[in-house]
Tab-separated table of C-alpha atoms and ligand atoms in Angstrom:
chain	number	residue	atom	x	y	z
A	869	MET	CA	8.571	29.196	-5.149
A	870	ASP	CA	11.712	31.065	-3.973
A	871	ALA	CA	11.931	34.376	-2.127
A	872	ASN	CA	11.229	36.175	-5.412
A	873	GLY	CA	8.068	34.242	-6.036
A	874	GLU	CA	9.674	32.241	-8.841
A	875	GLU	CA	8.977	28.566	-9.473
A	876	LEU	CA	11.580	26.047	-8.414
A	877	ALA	CA	12.208	22.456	-9.589
A	878	PRO	CA	10.742	20.009	-7.081
A	879	ALA	CA	14.257	18.725	-6.226
A	880	VAL	CA	15.388	22.247	-5.367
A	881	ARG	CA	12.181	22.857	-3.298
A	882	SER	CA	13.037	19.739	-1.400
A	883	ILE	CA	16.681	20.862	-0.904
A	884	LEU	CA	15.515	24.187	0.482
A	885	ASP	CA	12.901	22.606	2.764
A	886	ALA	CA	15.679	20.459	4.211
A	887	ALA	CA	17.958	23.467	4.522
A	888	HIS	CA	15.285	25.368	6.498
A	889	GLU	CA	15.047	22.444	8.913
A	890	ARG	CA	18.796	21.996	9.359
A	891	ALA	CA	20.015	23.297	12.698
A	892	GLY	CA	22.870	25.766	13.003
A	893	SER	CA	25.451	25.866	15.773
A	894	GLU	CA	25.411	28.127	18.790
A	895	GLU	CA	29.215	28.167	18.949
A	896	ARG	CA	30.730	30.736	16.548
A	897	VAL	CA	33.346	29.385	14.205
A	898	SER	CA	36.592	31.283	13.588
A	899	VAL	CA	38.506	30.490	10.355
A	900	ASP	CA	42.103	30.942	9.500
A	901	ALA	CA	41.454	30.711	5.745
A	902	GLN	CA	43.910	29.785	2.999
A	903	SER	CA	43.811	32.511	0.390
A	904	PHE	CA	41.984	31.592	-2.811
A	905	SER	CA	43.496	34.581	-4.515
A	906	ASP	CA	47.037	33.320	-3.810
A	907	ALA	CA	46.150	29.798	-4.882
A	908	ARG	CA	44.756	31.145	-8.154
A	909	ALA	CA	47.814	33.303	-8.783
A	910	ALA	CA	50.035	30.276	-8.189
A	911	ALA	CA	48.059	28.271	-10.716
A	912	GLU	CA	48.240	30.965	-13.358
A	913	ALA	CA	51.988	31.416	-12.691
A	914	ASP	CA	52.708	27.803	-13.523
A	915	GLY	CA	50.377	27.654	-16.516
A	916	ARG	CA	47.438	25.736	-15.009
A	917	VAL	CA	43.845	26.771	-15.641
A	918	PRO	CA	42.484	27.598	-12.131
A	919	VAL	CA	39.970	24.876	-11.500
A	920	ILE	CA	37.893	24.389	-8.330
A	921	ALA	CA	37.244	20.662	-8.412
A	922	GLU	CA	34.050	19.546	-6.734
A	923	ILE	CA	33.528	16.487	-4.572
A	924	LYS	CA	29.883	15.739	-5.135
A	925	PRO	CA	29.035	12.112	-4.279
A	926	THR	CA	25.588	12.391	-5.923
A	927	SER	CA	23.056	15.071	-6.935
A	928	PRO	CA	19.492	15.415	-8.147
A	929	THR	CA	20.795	15.493	-11.740
A	930	THR	CA	23.278	12.627	-11.472
A	931	ASP	CA	22.622	8.881	-11.844
A	932	GLY	CA	24.207	6.785	-9.133
A	933	ARG	CA	26.505	7.695	-6.288
A	934	ARG	CA	30.253	7.599	-5.658
A	935	ASP	CA	31.204	6.123	-2.385
A	936	ASP	CA	34.974	6.470	-2.573
A	937	ASP	CA	36.705	7.852	0.525
A	938	PRO	CA	36.404	11.635	0.027
A	939	THR	CA	40.006	12.240	1.135
A	940	ASP	CA	41.219	9.878	-1.674
A	941	LEU	CA	39.152	11.834	-4.186
A	942	ALA	CA	40.483	15.122	-2.780
A	943	ARG	CA	44.102	14.052	-2.972
A	944	GLY	CA	43.514	12.714	-6.484
A	945	MET	CA	42.073	16.051	-7.548
A	946	VAL	CA	44.993	18.013	-6.118
A	947	ALA	CA	47.428	15.620	-7.879
A	948	GLY	CA	45.690	16.617	-11.084
A	949	GLY	CA	46.417	20.281	-10.449
A	950	ALA	CA	43.212	21.548	-8.799
A	951	THR	CA	43.570	25.095	-7.446
A	952	ALA	CA	40.956	24.564	-4.808
A	953	LEU	CA	38.283	22.014	-3.888
A	954	SER	CA	34.529	22.409	-3.544
A	955	VAL	CA	32.983	19.994	-1.026
A	956	LEU	CA	29.259	19.411	-0.856
A	957	THR	CA	28.178	19.235	2.801
A	958	GLU	CA	24.485	18.927	2.018
A	959	PRO	CA	23.599	15.372	3.227
A	960	ASP	CA	20.138	14.644	1.991
A	961	HIS	CA	20.386	15.288	-1.750
A	962	PHE	CA	24.130	15.366	-2.478
A	963	GLY	CA	25.554	12.683	-0.155
A	964	GLY	CA	27.806	15.255	1.508
A	965	SER	CA	28.868	15.744	5.137
A	966	THR	CA	30.642	18.206	7.342
A	967	ASP	CA	32.817	15.325	8.588
A	968	ALA	CA	34.050	14.696	5.010
A	969	LEU	CA	34.861	18.399	4.712
A	970	GLU	CA	36.885	18.429	7.870
A	971	ARG	CA	38.834	15.392	6.794
A	972	ILE	CA	39.495	16.780	3.336
A	973	ARG	CA	40.667	20.146	4.711
A	974	ALA	CA	43.068	18.342	6.967
A	975	ALA	CA	44.359	16.192	4.071
A	976	VAL	CA	45.077	18.754	1.368
A	977	ASP	CA	46.978	22.046	1.121
A	978	VAL	CA	44.606	23.891	-1.218
A	979	PRO	CA	41.673	26.101	-0.183
A	980	VAL	CA	38.412	24.280	0.412
A	981	LEU	CA	34.946	25.718	-0.424
A	982	ARG	CA	31.937	24.589	1.643
A	983	LYS	CA	29.165	24.030	-0.841
A	984	ASP	CA	25.770	23.970	0.823
A	985	PHE	CA	22.448	25.819	0.955
A	986	ILE	CA	23.074	28.247	3.811
A	987	LEU	CA	20.039	30.309	4.739
A	988	LYS	CA	20.842	31.709	8.165
A	989	GLU	CA	23.860	32.931	10.127
A	990	SER	CA	24.015	30.031	12.613
A	991	GLN	CA	24.468	27.604	9.734
A	992	LEU	CA	27.846	29.263	8.994
A	993	ASP	CA	29.055	27.976	12.326
A	994	ILE	CA	28.580	24.211	11.644
A	995	VAL	CA	32.083	23.705	10.217
A	996	ALA	CA	35.167	25.721	9.229
A	997	SER	CA	36.249	26.046	5.599
A	998	ASP	CA	38.352	28.474	3.590
A	999	LEU	CA	35.596	29.584	1.269
A	1000	ILE	CA	31.843	29.411	1.739
A	1001	LEU	CA	29.019	29.507	-0.771
A	1002	LEU	CA	26.148	32.012	-0.438
A	1003	ILE	CA	23.463	31.597	-3.101
A	1004	ALA	CA	21.997	35.032	-3.835
A	1005	ARG	CA	18.650	33.603	-4.938
A	1006	PHE	CA	18.038	31.944	-1.594
A	1007	VAL	CA	19.462	34.440	0.915
A	1008	ASP	CA	17.176	37.242	2.087
A	1009	ASP	CA	19.752	39.407	3.850
A	1010	LEU	CA	22.717	38.962	1.566
A	1011	PRO	CA	24.746	41.924	2.938
A	1012	GLY	CA	24.155	40.658	6.467
A	1013	LEU	CA	25.148	37.062	5.761
A	1014	LEU	CA	28.179	38.152	3.683
A	1015	ARG	CA	29.382	40.342	6.517
A	1016	ALA	CA	28.790	37.563	9.052
A	1017	ALA	CA	30.799	35.130	6.925
A	1018	GLU	CA	33.693	37.638	6.536
A	1019	GLU	CA	33.688	38.377	10.266
A	1020	ARG	CA	34.351	34.671	10.909
A	1021	GLY	CA	37.248	34.640	8.450
A	1022	PHE	CA	35.542	32.871	5.536
A	1023	GLN	CA	36.073	34.035	1.906
A	1024	PRO	CA	32.389	34.164	0.738
A	1025	LEU	CA	31.712	33.063	-2.852
A	1026	VAL	CA	28.381	34.632	-3.861
A	1027	GLU	CA	26.558	32.680	-6.529
A	1028	VAL	CA	24.290	34.397	-9.072
A	1029	HIS	CA	22.326	33.312	-12.088
A	1030	THR	CA	20.768	36.592	-13.348
A	1031	ARG	CA	21.657	40.290	-13.749
A	1032	VAL	CA	19.372	41.186	-10.855
A	1033	GLU	CA	21.197	38.765	-8.613
A	1034	LEU	CA	24.551	40.073	-9.811
A	1035	ASP	CA	23.501	43.585	-8.865
A	1036	ARG	CA	22.437	42.282	-5.416
A	1037	ALA	CA	25.779	40.573	-4.980
A	1038	LEU	CA	27.709	43.763	-6.022
A	1039	ASP	CA	25.552	45.994	-3.785
A	1040	ALA	CA	26.265	43.553	-0.872
A	1041	GLY	CA	29.985	44.054	-1.438
A	1042	ALA	CA	30.939	40.641	-2.888
A	1043	ASP	CA	34.335	40.488	-4.489
A	1044	LEU	CA	34.224	36.789	-5.324
A	1045	ILE	CA	31.283	35.951	-7.555
A	1046	GLY	CA	30.258	32.712	-9.255
A	1047	VAL	CA	27.852	32.662	-12.182
A	1048	ASN	CA	25.959	29.360	-12.095
A	1049	ASN	CA	25.087	28.180	-15.546
A	1050	ARG	CA	22.518	25.883	-13.928
A	1051	ASP	CA	19.138	27.529	-13.476
A	1052	LEU	CA	18.084	26.318	-10.040
A	1053	GLY	CA	14.441	27.011	-11.038
A	1054	ALA	CA	14.339	24.604	-13.969
A	1055	LEU	CA	17.639	22.700	-13.370
A	1056	GLU	CA	18.625	23.444	-16.944
A	1057	VAL	CA	22.247	24.197	-17.798
A	1058	ASP	CA	23.188	26.824	-20.405
A	1059	LEU	CA	26.730	28.207	-20.771
A	1060	ASP	CA	25.261	31.323	-22.455
A	1061	THR	CA	24.365	32.404	-18.889
A	1062	PHE	CA	27.997	33.076	-17.984
A	1063	GLU	CA	28.647	34.776	-21.333
A	1064	SER	CA	25.686	37.137	-20.865
A	1065	ILE	CA	26.472	38.145	-17.277
A	1066	ALA	CA	30.298	38.342	-17.266
A	1067	PRO	CA	30.511	41.616	-19.254
A	1068	HIS	CA	28.690	43.358	-16.450
A	1069	VAL	CA	31.091	42.252	-13.687
A	1070	PRO	CA	33.614	44.891	-12.654
A	1071	ASP	CA	37.302	43.959	-13.257
A	1072	ASP	CA	38.177	43.962	-9.541
A	1073	VAL	CA	35.793	41.103	-8.896
A	1074	THR	CA	37.139	37.581	-9.160
A	1075	LEU	CA	34.718	35.742	-11.429
A	1076	ILE	CA	34.072	32.028	-11.470
A	1077	ALA	CA	32.119	30.025	-14.023
A	1078	GLU	CA	30.060	27.284	-12.380
A	1079	SER	CA	28.271	24.197	-13.685
A	1080	GLY	CA	27.887	22.473	-17.084
A	1081	ILE	CA	31.586	22.550	-17.939
A	1082	GLY	CA	32.317	19.197	-19.489
A	1083	SER	CA	34.856	19.603	-22.299
A	1084	ILE	CA	38.038	21.418	-23.251
A	1085	ASP	CA	35.933	23.605	-25.519
A	1086	ASP	CA	33.687	24.568	-22.667
A	1087	VAL	CA	36.838	25.521	-20.561
A	1088	GLN	CA	38.164	27.653	-23.361
A	1089	ARG	CA	34.736	29.215	-23.985
A	1090	MET	CA	34.354	30.200	-20.312
A	1091	ARG	CA	37.903	31.524	-20.085
A	1092	SER	CA	37.393	33.608	-23.283
A	1093	ALA	CA	34.275	35.047	-21.714
A	1094	GLY	CA	36.231	36.201	-18.707
A	1095	ALA	CA	36.211	33.372	-16.148
A	1096	ASP	CA	39.089	33.762	-13.672
A	1097	ALA	CA	38.430	30.185	-12.471
A	1098	LEU	CA	36.098	27.317	-13.229
A	1099	LEU	CA	34.033	25.216	-10.789
A	1100	ILE	CA	33.573	21.744	-12.205
A	1101	GLY	CA	31.789	18.864	-10.589
A	1102	SER	CA	30.047	16.087	-12.558
A	1103	ALA	CA	32.649	15.969	-15.363
A	1104	ILE	CA	35.386	15.385	-12.776
A	1105	MET	CA	33.487	12.913	-10.550
A	1106	ASP	CA	32.698	10.697	-13.604
A	1107	GLY	CA	35.804	8.475	-13.937
A	1108	ASP	CA	39.387	8.955	-12.833
A	1109	VAL	CA	39.376	12.265	-10.921
A	1110	THR	CA	43.120	12.930	-11.336
A	1111	ASP	CA	43.009	12.396	-15.119
A	1112	ASN	CA	39.828	14.456	-15.379
A	1113	VAL	CA	41.190	17.438	-13.403
A	1114	ARG	CA	44.467	17.266	-15.389
A	1115	ARG	CA	42.536	17.419	-18.628
A	1116	PHE	CA	40.872	20.627	-17.529
A	1117	THR	CA	43.799	22.307	-15.791
A	1118	THR	CA	45.958	21.803	-18.960
A	1119	ALA	CA	43.213	22.830	-21.440
B	1216	LIG	O1	24.242	19.476	-9.397
B	1216	LIG	C1	23.003	19.374	-9.271
B	1216	LIG	O2	22.388	18.423	-9.765
B	1216	LIG	C2	22.238	20.390	-8.561
B	1216	LIG	C3	20.890	20.269	-8.413
B	1216	LIG	C4	20.213	21.236	-7.698
B	1216	LIG	C5	20.792	22.290	-7.121
B	1216	LIG	C6	22.151	22.439	-7.264
B	1216	LIG	C7	22.914	21.522	-7.991
B	1216	LIG	N1	24.301	21.615	-8.144
B	1216	LIG	C8	25.019	22.575	-7.410
B	1216	LIG	C9	26.163	23.134	-8.140
B	1216	LIG	O3	26.337	24.293	-8.105
B	1216	LIG	C10	27.051	22.246	-8.951
B	1216	LIG	O4	27.310	21.089	-8.188
B	1216	LIG	C11	28.374	22.832	-9.343
B	1216	LIG	O5	28.236	24.103	-9.930
B	1216	LIG	C12	29.108	21.891	-10.326
B	1216	LIG	O6	28.272	21.703	-11.441
B	1216	LIG	P1	28.585	20.559	-12.510
B	1216	LIG	O7	29.989	20.766	-12.966
B	1216	LIG	O8	27.575	20.747	-13.639
B	1216	LIG	O9	28.438	19.244	-11.832
């Protein structure tokens, strides 16, 4: 069960148990972040769909694992027109690492999102990134963690899946919100999720559609429903990452 007493898929329960065990750092990180808003505006100005391309070596819902050098994948995604990169740093279930994130951030000139299951303030300090994911469902003190992330210079991306979580994110002051089409309780993906939540998001919030985007039709559907940017993982990691990103950024 999560903090709201709702059932979670066993894989997600295991991810959270590992996240609770993972140590933070005692040394506070300070980030000089590259602006996601500027990167998105640049993409729109030259006619690219703003895509956050995700480096996800494996996951509980993926068969197999990609062992390419993460910096090669990152450079390939940027060559395909990615506006930003999302890098899994969760080691036990996604094959990610903070070392890979550091190397990627040094290798590319686009903003990099740290994708992990952050539950407490000290876990913010493990590694610097431009953006950082906070999952509303799993964070008890969302306003506190959001503020702590901003104080360090991160641009926090607050992920929601329901209207209740959206209201929590807005009340906490989030101005960059991702709607995850994947239900982390059941691990089912449904693009209707974004379509049902997007109309309730104020215009001054930057809105990202996450998960389950696998085709040009999906891109157009999420953009029509109000997505300012799209976060795409599996459909990019499966095959040639440059070609895959280009297909989505030119959709
Ligand atoms: O991707 C998974 O299998 C997964 C399983 C359990 C918890 C979270 C999971 N994914 C995290 C994500 O948010 C996605 O990696 C991201 O939104 C991209 O999704 P997709 O394009 O569907 O790979």
